[in-house]
Amino acid sequence: MSVSIDLSGKDALVTGGSRGLGAATARVLHEAGCRVALNHPGTDETTTDAEAIVAELNGVRTKSAMAISCNVSDADAVQSMMGELKADWGGIDFLINNAGIIRDRTLAKMSREEWRAVMDVNLDGVFYTSKHGLEVMRDGGAIVSLGSIAGIVGFFGQANYAAAKAGVMAMMRVLGRECARRGIRANAVAPGVA
């Protein structure tokens, strides 16, 4: 992929950066010149995946990527992660809220634990990373959060996921207004199924 924007000297945090859209986003930001921090929840698989991507990116440009293990549903851990980024890089310019999980089941069969698990990561996690990310974000930065077409139209068996993603999209509309005076943009994208 050829990237035509120059983001040299900028720093980005991508939550859920060890796989899928998060990993792809981290690679594109890196190709554009960013230093990237790949957040992952710290499981054996995500740690291995994140470390492989970091090695790949650092092979292209030395000290341009790092992995940070943090469960985004833990507010204290998120605050510590942001403190680490502030200490290491002086702050961030971009926050990509990509971390997410699914626990699909019809509403009638969905357990409270399945509901709560999705809300904790997909909605509360975006709140925590955005709140504490703003504390270390440079003026003129940007927050991009992953919503979903499910949050607009709703899909069978995804009440928890759809509710969380609709909340993320609403949160970004509010955050965009609240951060405008610092020149920080906040937006959501809503990927769908192909």
Short mmCIF file of N, CA and C in Angstrom, two decimals:
data_model
loop_
_atom_site.label_atom_id
_atom_site.label_comp_id
_atom_site.label_asym_id
_atom_site.label_seq_id
_atom_site.Cartn_x
_atom_site.Cartn_y
_atom_site.Cartn_z
N MET A 1 0.84 -1.17 0.00
CA MET A 1 0.00 0.00 0.00
C MET A 1 0.89 1.24 0.00
N SER A 2 0.55 2.20 -0.80
CA SER A 2 1.29 3.44 -0.85
C SER A 2 0.49 4.54 -0.16
N VAL A 3 1.09 5.16 0.85
CA VAL A 3 0.43 6.20 1.62
C VAL A 3 0.95 7.55 1.17
N SER A 4 0.04 8.50 0.89
CA SER A 4 0.46 9.79 0.35
C SER A 4 0.45 10.91 1.40
N ILE A 5 0.05 10.63 2.62
CA ILE A 5 0.05 11.65 3.67
C ILE A 5 1.33 11.52 4.49
N ASP A 6 1.88 12.63 4.94
CA ASP A 6 3.10 12.60 5.75
C ASP A 6 2.75 12.90 7.20
N LEU A 7 2.89 11.89 8.05
CA LEU A 7 2.64 12.03 9.48
C LEU A 7 3.93 11.89 10.28
N SER A 8 5.04 12.19 9.66
CA SER A 8 6.34 12.12 10.35
C SER A 8 6.31 13.00 11.59
N GLY A 9 6.89 12.48 12.67
CA GLY A 9 6.93 13.23 13.92
C GLY A 9 5.68 13.12 14.75
N LYS A 10 4.70 12.36 14.30
CA LYS A 10 3.45 12.17 15.04
C LYS A 10 3.47 10.82 15.74
N ASP A 11 2.71 10.73 16.83
CA ASP A 11 2.64 9.51 17.63
C ASP A 11 1.20 9.04 17.73
N ALA A 12 0.99 7.73 17.53
CA ALA A 12 -0.36 7.17 17.53
C ALA A 12 -0.45 5.97 18.46
N LEU A 13 -1.58 5.87 19.15
CA LEU A 13 -1.93 4.69 19.93
C LEU A 13 -3.10 4.02 19.24
N VAL A 14 -2.96 2.72 18.97
CA VAL A 14 -4.04 1.94 18.36
C VAL A 14 -4.42 0.86 19.37
N THR A 15 -5.65 0.95 19.92
CA THR A 15 -6.10 -0.10 20.82
C THR A 15 -6.56 -1.28 19.98
N GLY A 16 -6.40 -2.47 20.54
CA GLY A 16 -6.70 -3.66 19.75
C GLY A 16 -5.82 -3.72 18.53
N GLY A 17 -4.56 -3.32 18.69
CA GLY A 17 -3.65 -3.17 17.56
C GLY A 17 -2.92 -4.42 17.13
N SER A 18 -3.21 -5.55 17.75
CA SER A 18 -2.44 -6.75 17.43
C SER A 18 -3.02 -7.58 16.29
N ARG A 19 -4.24 -7.25 15.87
CA ARG A 19 -4.91 -8.06 14.83
C ARG A 19 -5.86 -7.22 13.99
N GLY A 20 -6.31 -7.80 12.90
CA GLY A 20 -7.40 -7.25 12.11
C GLY A 20 -7.24 -5.79 11.72
N LEU A 21 -8.34 -5.03 11.88
CA LEU A 21 -8.33 -3.61 11.51
C LEU A 21 -7.32 -2.82 12.32
N GLY A 22 -7.12 -3.19 13.57
CA GLY A 22 -6.14 -2.49 14.40
C GLY A 22 -4.74 -2.64 13.87
N ALA A 23 -4.36 -3.86 13.52
CA ALA A 23 -3.02 -4.11 12.97
C ALA A 23 -2.86 -3.40 11.63
N ALA A 24 -3.89 -3.45 10.79
CA ALA A 24 -3.82 -2.78 9.49
C ALA A 24 -3.70 -1.27 9.66
N THR A 25 -4.44 -0.72 10.61
CA THR A 25 -4.37 0.72 10.87
C THR A 25 -2.99 1.11 11.37
N ALA A 26 -2.44 0.32 12.27
CA ALA A 26 -1.09 0.60 12.79
C ALA A 26 -0.07 0.60 11.66
N ARG A 27 -0.20 -0.35 10.75
CA ARG A 27 0.75 -0.42 9.63
C ARG A 27 0.64 0.80 8.71
N VAL A 28 -0.59 1.23 8.43
CA VAL A 28 -0.79 2.40 7.56
C VAL A 28 -0.25 3.67 8.23
N LEU A 29 -0.55 3.84 9.52
CA LEU A 29 -0.03 5.01 10.24
C LEU A 29 1.50 5.00 10.25
N HIS A 30 2.07 3.84 10.45
CA HIS A 30 3.53 3.71 10.45
C HIS A 30 4.10 4.05 9.08
N GLU A 31 3.48 3.54 8.03
CA GLU A 31 3.95 3.83 6.67
C GLU A 31 3.89 5.33 6.38
N ALA A 32 2.90 6.01 6.99
CA ALA A 32 2.77 7.45 6.80
C ALA A 32 3.78 8.25 7.63
N GLY A 33 4.54 7.55 8.50
CA GLY A 33 5.59 8.22 9.25
C GLY A 33 5.40 8.26 10.75
N CYS A 34 4.25 7.83 11.25
CA CYS A 34 3.97 7.84 12.69
C CYS A 34 4.82 6.83 13.45
N ARG A 35 5.09 7.17 14.71
CA ARG A 35 5.47 6.15 15.68
C ARG A 35 4.15 5.57 16.17
N VAL A 36 4.10 4.26 16.33
CA VAL A 36 2.84 3.64 16.74
C VAL A 36 3.03 2.77 17.98
N ALA A 37 2.04 2.86 18.87
CA ALA A 37 1.95 1.98 20.03
C ALA A 37 0.77 1.07 19.79
N LEU A 38 1.02 -0.23 19.82
CA LEU A 38 -0.03 -1.22 19.61
C LEU A 38 -0.48 -1.73 20.97
N ASN A 39 -1.69 -1.36 21.35
CA ASN A 39 -2.27 -1.87 22.59
C ASN A 39 -2.88 -3.23 22.33
N HIS A 40 -2.76 -4.12 23.30
CA HIS A 40 -3.39 -5.44 23.23
C HIS A 40 -3.73 -5.87 24.65
N PRO A 41 -4.67 -6.82 24.81
CA PRO A 41 -5.12 -7.18 26.16
C PRO A 41 -4.16 -8.06 26.96
N GLY A 42 -3.09 -8.54 26.36
CA GLY A 42 -2.09 -9.28 27.10
C GLY A 42 -2.26 -10.78 27.16
N THR A 43 -3.12 -11.34 26.30
CA THR A 43 -3.20 -12.80 26.23
C THR A 43 -1.95 -13.31 25.51
N ASP A 44 -1.69 -14.60 25.62
CA ASP A 44 -0.53 -15.17 24.94
C ASP A 44 -0.56 -14.87 23.44
N GLU A 45 -1.74 -15.07 22.82
CA GLU A 45 -1.86 -14.86 21.37
C GLU A 45 -1.68 -13.40 20.98
N THR A 46 -2.35 -12.49 21.71
CA THR A 46 -2.25 -11.08 21.32
C THR A 46 -0.86 -10.52 21.60
N THR A 47 -0.21 -11.03 22.64
CA THR A 47 1.16 -10.60 22.93
C THR A 47 2.10 -11.03 21.80
N THR A 48 1.97 -12.28 21.38
CA THR A 48 2.80 -12.79 20.28
C THR A 48 2.54 -12.00 19.00
N ASP A 49 1.27 -11.77 18.68
CA ASP A 49 0.92 -11.02 17.47
C ASP A 49 1.44 -9.59 17.52
N ALA A 50 1.24 -8.91 18.65
CA ALA A 50 1.69 -7.52 18.78
C ALA A 50 3.21 -7.43 18.68
N GLU A 51 3.91 -8.34 19.34
CA GLU A 51 5.38 -8.31 19.28
C GLU A 51 5.90 -8.57 17.87
N ALA A 52 5.21 -9.41 17.11
CA ALA A 52 5.62 -9.67 15.72
C ALA A 52 5.44 -8.42 14.87
N ILE A 53 4.33 -7.71 15.05
CA ILE A 53 4.10 -6.49 14.28
C ILE A 53 5.11 -5.41 14.67
N VAL A 54 5.37 -5.28 15.96
CA VAL A 54 6.36 -4.31 16.42
C VAL A 54 7.73 -4.60 15.82
N ALA A 55 8.13 -5.87 15.81
CA ALA A 55 9.42 -6.25 15.21
C ALA A 55 9.44 -5.91 13.72
N GLU A 56 8.34 -6.19 13.04
CA GLU A 56 8.23 -5.86 11.61
C GLU A 56 8.40 -4.36 11.38
N LEU A 57 7.68 -3.55 12.15
CA LEU A 57 7.72 -2.10 11.96
C LEU A 57 9.06 -1.51 12.37
N ASN A 58 9.62 -2.00 13.47
CA ASN A 58 10.94 -1.52 13.89
C ASN A 58 12.04 -1.96 12.92
N GLY A 59 11.78 -3.02 12.15
CA GLY A 59 12.72 -3.44 11.11
C GLY A 59 12.75 -2.45 9.95
N VAL A 60 11.65 -1.74 9.76
CA VAL A 60 11.57 -0.72 8.72
C VAL A 60 12.17 0.60 9.21
N ARG A 61 11.83 0.95 10.46
CA ARG A 61 12.30 2.21 11.06
C ARG A 61 12.55 1.95 12.54
N THR A 62 13.78 2.04 12.96
CA THR A 62 14.17 1.72 14.34
C THR A 62 13.41 2.56 15.37
N LYS A 63 13.00 1.91 16.44
CA LYS A 63 12.32 2.55 17.58
C LYS A 63 11.07 3.32 17.15
N SER A 64 10.35 2.78 16.19
CA SER A 64 9.16 3.45 15.68
C SER A 64 7.87 2.78 16.11
N ALA A 65 7.99 1.69 16.87
CA ALA A 65 6.79 0.97 17.31
C ALA A 65 7.05 0.31 18.65
N MET A 66 5.97 0.20 19.44
CA MET A 66 6.05 -0.54 20.69
C MET A 66 4.70 -1.17 20.99
N ALA A 67 4.73 -2.23 21.77
CA ALA A 67 3.51 -2.92 22.20
C ALA A 67 3.25 -2.56 23.65
N ILE A 68 1.97 -2.35 23.97
CA ILE A 68 1.58 -2.05 25.35
C ILE A 68 0.41 -2.95 25.72
N SER A 69 0.63 -3.78 26.73
CA SER A 69 -0.42 -4.66 27.23
C SER A 69 -1.30 -3.89 28.21
N CYS A 70 -2.60 -3.84 27.94
CA CYS A 70 -3.53 -3.13 28.82
C CYS A 70 -4.95 -3.55 28.47
N ASN A 71 -5.72 -3.93 29.46
CA ASN A 71 -7.13 -4.21 29.28
C ASN A 71 -7.86 -2.87 29.29
N VAL A 72 -8.41 -2.46 28.16
CA VAL A 72 -9.03 -1.14 28.06
C VAL A 72 -10.27 -0.98 28.92
N SER A 73 -10.81 -2.08 29.45
CA SER A 73 -11.97 -1.98 30.33
C SER A 73 -11.57 -1.70 31.77
N ASP A 74 -10.29 -1.57 32.04
CA ASP A 74 -9.76 -1.26 33.37
C ASP A 74 -9.27 0.19 33.37
N ALA A 75 -10.05 1.08 33.99
CA ALA A 75 -9.75 2.52 33.95
C ALA A 75 -8.37 2.83 34.51
N ASP A 76 -7.99 2.19 35.61
CA ASP A 76 -6.68 2.46 36.21
C ASP A 76 -5.55 2.01 35.29
N ALA A 77 -5.73 0.86 34.64
CA ALA A 77 -4.71 0.36 33.70
C ALA A 77 -4.59 1.29 32.50
N VAL A 78 -5.71 1.81 32.03
CA VAL A 78 -5.68 2.75 30.90
C VAL A 78 -4.95 4.03 31.30
N GLN A 79 -5.22 4.52 32.48
CA GLN A 79 -4.54 5.73 32.95
C GLN A 79 -3.03 5.49 33.04
N SER A 80 -2.64 4.31 33.51
CA SER A 80 -1.21 3.96 33.57
C SER A 80 -0.59 3.87 32.18
N MET A 81 -1.34 3.27 31.23
CA MET A 81 -0.85 3.16 29.86
C MET A 81 -0.61 4.55 29.27
N MET A 82 -1.54 5.46 29.50
CA MET A 82 -1.38 6.82 28.98
C MET A 82 -0.20 7.52 29.65
N GLY A 83 0.00 7.26 30.94
CA GLY A 83 1.16 7.82 31.63
C GLY A 83 2.47 7.31 31.05
N GLU A 84 2.48 6.03 30.67
CA GLU A 84 3.67 5.44 30.04
C GLU A 84 3.95 6.12 28.70
N LEU A 85 2.90 6.36 27.92
CA LEU A 85 3.08 7.04 26.63
C LEU A 85 3.56 8.48 26.82
N LYS A 86 3.04 9.13 27.83
CA LYS A 86 3.48 10.50 28.13
C LYS A 86 4.96 10.51 28.51
N ALA A 87 5.36 9.54 29.36
CA ALA A 87 6.75 9.47 29.80
C ALA A 87 7.69 9.11 28.65
N ASP A 88 7.28 8.17 27.80
CA ASP A 88 8.15 7.69 26.71
C ASP A 88 8.17 8.63 25.51
N TRP A 89 7.01 9.17 25.14
CA TRP A 89 6.91 9.94 23.90
C TRP A 89 6.52 11.40 24.10
N GLY A 90 6.18 11.76 25.32
CA GLY A 90 5.73 13.13 25.56
C GLY A 90 4.26 13.34 25.27
N GLY A 91 3.56 12.29 24.88
CA GLY A 91 2.14 12.37 24.56
C GLY A 91 1.82 11.66 23.26
N ILE A 92 0.59 11.84 22.79
CA ILE A 92 0.16 11.24 21.53
C ILE A 92 -0.55 12.29 20.68
N ASP A 93 -0.56 12.03 19.38
CA ASP A 93 -1.29 12.88 18.44
C ASP A 93 -2.58 12.22 17.98
N PHE A 94 -2.57 10.89 17.93
CA PHE A 94 -3.72 10.15 17.43
C PHE A 94 -4.07 9.01 18.37
N LEU A 95 -5.36 8.84 18.62
CA LEU A 95 -5.87 7.71 19.37
C LEU A 95 -6.87 6.99 18.47
N ILE A 96 -6.60 5.73 18.19
CA ILE A 96 -7.52 4.91 17.40
C ILE A 96 -8.14 3.90 18.36
N ASN A 97 -9.43 4.07 18.66
CA ASN A 97 -10.16 3.18 19.56
C ASN A 97 -10.73 2.02 18.74
N ASN A 98 -9.95 0.96 18.66
CA ASN A 98 -10.31 -0.19 17.85
C ASN A 98 -10.64 -1.44 18.68
N ALA A 99 -10.18 -1.50 19.92
CA ALA A 99 -10.38 -2.71 20.74
C ALA A 99 -11.87 -3.04 20.83
N GLY A 100 -12.18 -4.31 20.68
CA GLY A 100 -13.57 -4.72 20.77
C GLY A 100 -13.70 -6.23 20.85
N ILE A 101 -14.82 -6.67 21.42
CA ILE A 101 -15.13 -8.09 21.51
C ILE A 101 -16.57 -8.31 21.10
N ILE A 102 -16.90 -9.55 20.81
CA ILE A 102 -18.30 -9.92 20.56
C ILE A 102 -18.67 -11.10 21.46
N ARG A 103 -19.92 -11.12 21.86
CA ARG A 103 -20.52 -12.23 22.61
C ARG A 103 -21.95 -12.36 22.08
N ASP A 104 -22.06 -12.83 20.84
CA ASP A 104 -23.35 -12.85 20.16
C ASP A 104 -24.28 -13.92 20.72
N ARG A 105 -25.51 -13.48 20.95
CA ARG A 105 -26.58 -14.36 21.43
C ARG A 105 -27.87 -13.53 21.38
N THR A 106 -28.99 -14.17 21.18
CA THR A 106 -30.24 -13.42 21.20
C THR A 106 -30.42 -12.81 22.59
N LEU A 107 -31.16 -11.72 22.65
CA LEU A 107 -31.37 -11.03 23.92
C LEU A 107 -31.98 -11.96 24.96
N ALA A 108 -32.91 -12.80 24.54
CA ALA A 108 -33.56 -13.72 25.48
C ALA A 108 -32.57 -14.70 26.10
N LYS A 109 -31.54 -15.07 25.36
CA LYS A 109 -30.56 -16.05 25.84
C LYS A 109 -29.28 -15.41 26.38
N MET A 110 -29.12 -14.11 26.17
CA MET A 110 -27.88 -13.44 26.58
C MET A 110 -27.80 -13.34 28.10
N SER A 111 -26.64 -13.69 28.63
CA SER A 111 -26.44 -13.58 30.08
C SER A 111 -26.03 -12.15 30.43
N ARG A 112 -26.20 -11.82 31.69
CA ARG A 112 -25.74 -10.51 32.16
C ARG A 112 -24.24 -10.36 31.94
N GLU A 113 -23.51 -11.45 32.13
CA GLU A 113 -22.06 -11.42 31.95
C GLU A 113 -21.67 -11.15 30.50
N GLU A 114 -22.42 -11.73 29.55
CA GLU A 114 -22.15 -11.47 28.13
C GLU A 114 -22.46 -10.02 27.77
N TRP A 115 -23.57 -9.50 28.30
CA TRP A 115 -23.91 -8.10 28.08
C TRP A 115 -22.81 -7.20 28.63
N ARG A 116 -22.45 -7.43 29.89
CA ARG A 116 -21.48 -6.58 30.58
C ARG A 116 -20.09 -6.66 29.94
N ALA A 117 -19.66 -7.85 29.53
CA ALA A 117 -18.33 -8.00 28.93
C ALA A 117 -18.19 -7.12 27.69
N VAL A 118 -19.21 -7.12 26.84
CA VAL A 118 -19.17 -6.32 25.61
C VAL A 118 -19.22 -4.83 25.94
N MET A 119 -20.07 -4.44 26.87
CA MET A 119 -20.14 -3.03 27.26
C MET A 119 -18.82 -2.57 27.89
N ASP A 120 -18.22 -3.43 28.71
CA ASP A 120 -16.97 -3.07 29.39
C ASP A 120 -15.86 -2.73 28.40
N VAL A 121 -15.70 -3.55 27.37
CA VAL A 121 -14.62 -3.33 26.40
C VAL A 121 -15.05 -2.32 25.34
N ASN A 122 -16.19 -2.56 24.70
CA ASN A 122 -16.57 -1.81 23.51
C ASN A 122 -17.07 -0.39 23.77
N LEU A 123 -17.64 -0.15 24.95
CA LEU A 123 -18.15 1.20 25.26
C LEU A 123 -17.34 1.84 26.37
N ASP A 124 -17.26 1.17 27.52
CA ASP A 124 -16.50 1.74 28.64
C ASP A 124 -15.03 1.92 28.27
N GLY A 125 -14.48 0.96 27.53
CA GLY A 125 -13.08 1.06 27.11
C GLY A 125 -12.82 2.29 26.26
N VAL A 126 -13.75 2.63 25.39
CA VAL A 126 -13.61 3.84 24.56
C VAL A 126 -13.70 5.09 25.44
N PHE A 127 -14.58 5.05 26.43
CA PHE A 127 -14.66 6.17 27.37
C PHE A 127 -13.34 6.35 28.10
N TYR A 128 -12.80 5.27 28.66
CA TYR A 128 -11.55 5.36 29.43
C TYR A 128 -10.38 5.82 28.56
N THR A 129 -10.23 5.21 27.38
CA THR A 129 -9.09 5.60 26.54
C THR A 129 -9.23 7.02 26.02
N SER A 130 -10.45 7.44 25.72
CA SER A 130 -10.65 8.81 25.26
C SER A 130 -10.41 9.81 26.39
N LYS A 131 -10.98 9.54 27.55
CA LYS A 131 -10.82 10.44 28.70
C LYS A 131 -9.34 10.58 29.07
N HIS A 132 -8.67 9.47 29.28
CA HIS A 132 -7.27 9.53 29.71
C HIS A 132 -6.34 9.84 28.53
N GLY A 133 -6.76 9.50 27.32
CA GLY A 133 -5.98 9.87 26.14
C GLY A 133 -5.94 11.38 25.94
N LEU A 134 -7.05 12.05 26.22
CA LEU A 134 -7.08 13.51 26.09
C LEU A 134 -6.10 14.18 27.05
N GLU A 135 -5.82 13.53 28.18
CA GLU A 135 -4.89 14.09 29.15
C GLU A 135 -3.46 14.15 28.61
N VAL A 136 -3.15 13.29 27.64
CA VAL A 136 -1.79 13.24 27.08
C VAL A 136 -1.75 13.60 25.59
N MET A 137 -2.91 13.96 25.03
CA MET A 137 -2.97 14.26 23.60
C MET A 137 -2.53 15.70 23.33
N ARG A 138 -1.74 15.83 22.30
CA ARG A 138 -1.29 17.15 21.87
C ARG A 138 -2.44 17.88 21.17
N ASP A 139 -2.48 19.19 21.32
CA ASP A 139 -3.48 19.98 20.61
C ASP A 139 -3.36 19.72 19.12
N GLY A 140 -4.50 19.70 18.44
CA GLY A 140 -4.52 19.43 17.01
C GLY A 140 -4.57 17.95 16.67
N GLY A 141 -4.70 17.10 17.69
CA GLY A 141 -4.73 15.65 17.48
C GLY A 141 -6.08 15.15 16.99
N ALA A 142 -6.22 13.84 17.00
CA ALA A 142 -7.46 13.24 16.52
C ALA A 142 -7.75 11.93 17.26
N ILE A 143 -9.02 11.72 17.51
CA ILE A 143 -9.51 10.46 18.06
C ILE A 143 -10.43 9.85 17.02
N VAL A 144 -10.15 8.62 16.64
CA VAL A 144 -11.02 7.89 15.72
C VAL A 144 -11.44 6.61 16.42
N SER A 145 -12.75 6.43 16.55
CA SER A 145 -13.28 5.25 17.24
C SER A 145 -14.05 4.38 16.27
N LEU A 146 -13.92 3.08 16.45
CA LEU A 146 -14.63 2.14 15.61
C LEU A 146 -16.05 1.96 16.14
N GLY A 147 -17.00 2.44 15.36
CA GLY A 147 -18.40 2.13 15.60
C GLY A 147 -18.69 0.87 14.80
N SER A 148 -19.89 0.75 14.31
CA SER A 148 -20.25 -0.38 13.46
C SER A 148 -21.59 -0.10 12.81
N ILE A 149 -21.77 -0.66 11.64
CA ILE A 149 -23.09 -0.59 11.01
C ILE A 149 -24.13 -1.25 11.91
N ALA A 150 -23.69 -2.20 12.76
CA ALA A 150 -24.60 -2.84 13.71
C ALA A 150 -25.21 -1.82 14.67
N GLY A 151 -24.48 -0.77 14.98
CA GLY A 151 -24.98 0.27 15.86
C GLY A 151 -25.99 1.18 15.18
N ILE A 152 -26.13 1.06 13.88
CA ILE A 152 -27.09 1.85 13.12
C ILE A 152 -28.32 1.03 12.78
N VAL A 153 -28.12 -0.18 12.26
CA VAL A 153 -29.25 -0.99 11.82
C VAL A 153 -29.60 -2.12 12.78
N GLY A 154 -28.65 -2.55 13.61
CA GLY A 154 -28.90 -3.67 14.52
C GLY A 154 -28.93 -4.99 13.78
N PHE A 155 -28.18 -5.95 14.28
CA PHE A 155 -28.16 -7.29 13.68
C PHE A 155 -28.67 -8.30 14.69
N PHE A 156 -29.32 -9.30 14.18
CA PHE A 156 -29.87 -10.36 15.01
C PHE A 156 -28.78 -10.93 15.92
N GLY A 157 -29.08 -11.06 17.19
CA GLY A 157 -28.15 -11.66 18.14
C GLY A 157 -27.04 -10.75 18.61
N GLN A 158 -27.14 -9.45 18.31
CA GLN A 158 -26.07 -8.53 18.70
C GLN A 158 -26.59 -7.32 19.48
N ALA A 159 -27.52 -7.53 20.38
CA ALA A 159 -28.06 -6.40 21.15
C ALA A 159 -26.96 -5.70 21.93
N ASN A 160 -26.09 -6.46 22.57
CA ASN A 160 -25.01 -5.86 23.35
C ASN A 160 -24.03 -5.10 22.46
N TYR A 161 -23.62 -5.72 21.38
CA TYR A 161 -22.65 -5.11 20.46
C TYR A 161 -23.25 -3.87 19.80
N ALA A 162 -24.49 -3.97 19.32
CA ALA A 162 -25.15 -2.84 18.65
C ALA A 162 -25.31 -1.67 19.61
N ALA A 163 -25.72 -1.95 20.84
CA ALA A 163 -25.90 -0.88 21.83
C ALA A 163 -24.57 -0.20 22.14
N ALA A 164 -23.51 -0.99 22.30
CA ALA A 164 -22.20 -0.43 22.60
C ALA A 164 -21.71 0.44 21.44
N LYS A 165 -21.85 -0.05 20.22
CA LYS A 165 -21.34 0.70 19.06
C LYS A 165 -22.16 1.95 18.79
N ALA A 166 -23.47 1.90 19.02
CA ALA A 166 -24.29 3.10 18.91
C ALA A 166 -23.84 4.13 19.93
N GLY A 167 -23.52 3.67 21.14
CA GLY A 167 -23.01 4.55 22.18
C GLY A 167 -21.69 5.19 21.81
N VAL A 168 -20.81 4.42 21.19
CA VAL A 168 -19.51 4.95 20.75
C VAL A 168 -19.73 6.06 19.73
N MET A 169 -20.62 5.84 18.78
CA MET A 169 -20.84 6.85 17.74
C MET A 169 -21.41 8.13 18.34
N ALA A 170 -22.33 8.00 19.31
CA ALA A 170 -22.88 9.18 19.98
C ALA A 170 -21.80 9.88 20.81
N MET A 171 -20.98 9.09 21.50
CA MET A 171 -19.90 9.66 22.32
C MET A 171 -18.95 10.49 21.47
N MET A 172 -18.62 10.03 20.28
CA MET A 172 -17.69 10.77 19.43
C MET A 172 -18.30 12.08 18.94
N ARG A 173 -19.62 12.10 18.70
CA ARG A 173 -20.26 13.36 18.31
C ARG A 173 -20.13 14.39 19.43
N VAL A 174 -20.36 13.95 20.67
CA VAL A 174 -20.22 14.84 21.82
C VAL A 174 -18.77 15.26 22.00
N LEU A 175 -17.86 14.31 21.95
CA LEU A 175 -16.44 14.59 22.16
C LEU A 175 -15.89 15.56 21.12
N GLY A 176 -16.37 15.43 19.89
CA GLY A 176 -15.94 16.36 18.84
C GLY A 176 -16.26 17.80 19.20
N ARG A 177 -17.42 18.01 19.81
CA ARG A 177 -17.79 19.36 20.23
C ARG A 177 -16.95 19.81 21.43
N GLU A 178 -16.74 18.90 22.37
CA GLU A 178 -16.02 19.25 23.59
C GLU A 178 -14.54 19.54 23.35
N CYS A 179 -13.95 18.93 22.33
CA CYS A 179 -12.51 19.06 22.08
C CYS A 179 -12.16 20.07 21.00
N ALA A 180 -13.15 20.66 20.38
CA ALA A 180 -12.90 21.55 19.24
C ALA A 180 -11.99 22.71 19.61
N ARG A 181 -12.11 23.25 20.82
CA ARG A 181 -11.29 24.41 21.20
C ARG A 181 -9.80 24.09 21.24
N ARG A 182 -9.46 22.80 21.37
CA ARG A 182 -8.05 22.38 21.34
C ARG A 182 -7.63 21.94 19.93
N GLY A 183 -8.54 22.03 18.99
CA GLY A 183 -8.24 21.60 17.63
C GLY A 183 -8.19 20.09 17.50
N ILE A 184 -8.75 19.38 18.48
CA ILE A 184 -8.77 17.91 18.45
C ILE A 184 -10.07 17.46 17.80
N ARG A 185 -9.94 16.60 16.81
CA ARG A 185 -11.10 16.05 16.11
C ARG A 185 -11.45 14.69 16.72
N ALA A 186 -12.73 14.41 16.82
CA ALA A 186 -13.20 13.11 17.31
C ALA A 186 -14.26 12.61 16.34
N ASN A 187 -14.02 11.43 15.78
CA ASN A 187 -14.93 10.86 14.79
C ASN A 187 -15.07 9.37 15.02
N ALA A 188 -16.15 8.83 14.50
CA ALA A 188 -16.35 7.38 14.50
C ALA A 188 -16.50 6.93 13.06
N VAL A 189 -16.03 5.74 12.79
CA VAL A 189 -16.27 5.09 11.50
C VAL A 189 -17.11 3.86 11.79
N ALA A 190 -17.94 3.49 10.84
CA ALA A 190 -18.88 2.39 11.05
C ALA A 190 -18.69 1.32 9.97
N PRO A 191 -17.69 0.46 10.14
CA PRO A 191 -17.50 -0.62 9.16
C PRO A 191 -18.70 -1.56 9.15
N GLY A 192 -18.92 -2.17 8.02
CA GLY A 192 -20.01 -3.14 7.89
C GLY A 192 -19.47 -4.46 7.38
N VAL A 193 -20.38 -5.34 7.10
CA VAL A 193 -20.00 -6.66 6.59
C VAL A 193 -20.02 -6.62 5.07
N ALA A 194 -19.12 -7.37 4.47
CA ALA A 194 -19.04 -7.39 3.01
C ALA A 194 -19.88 -8.51 2.44
#
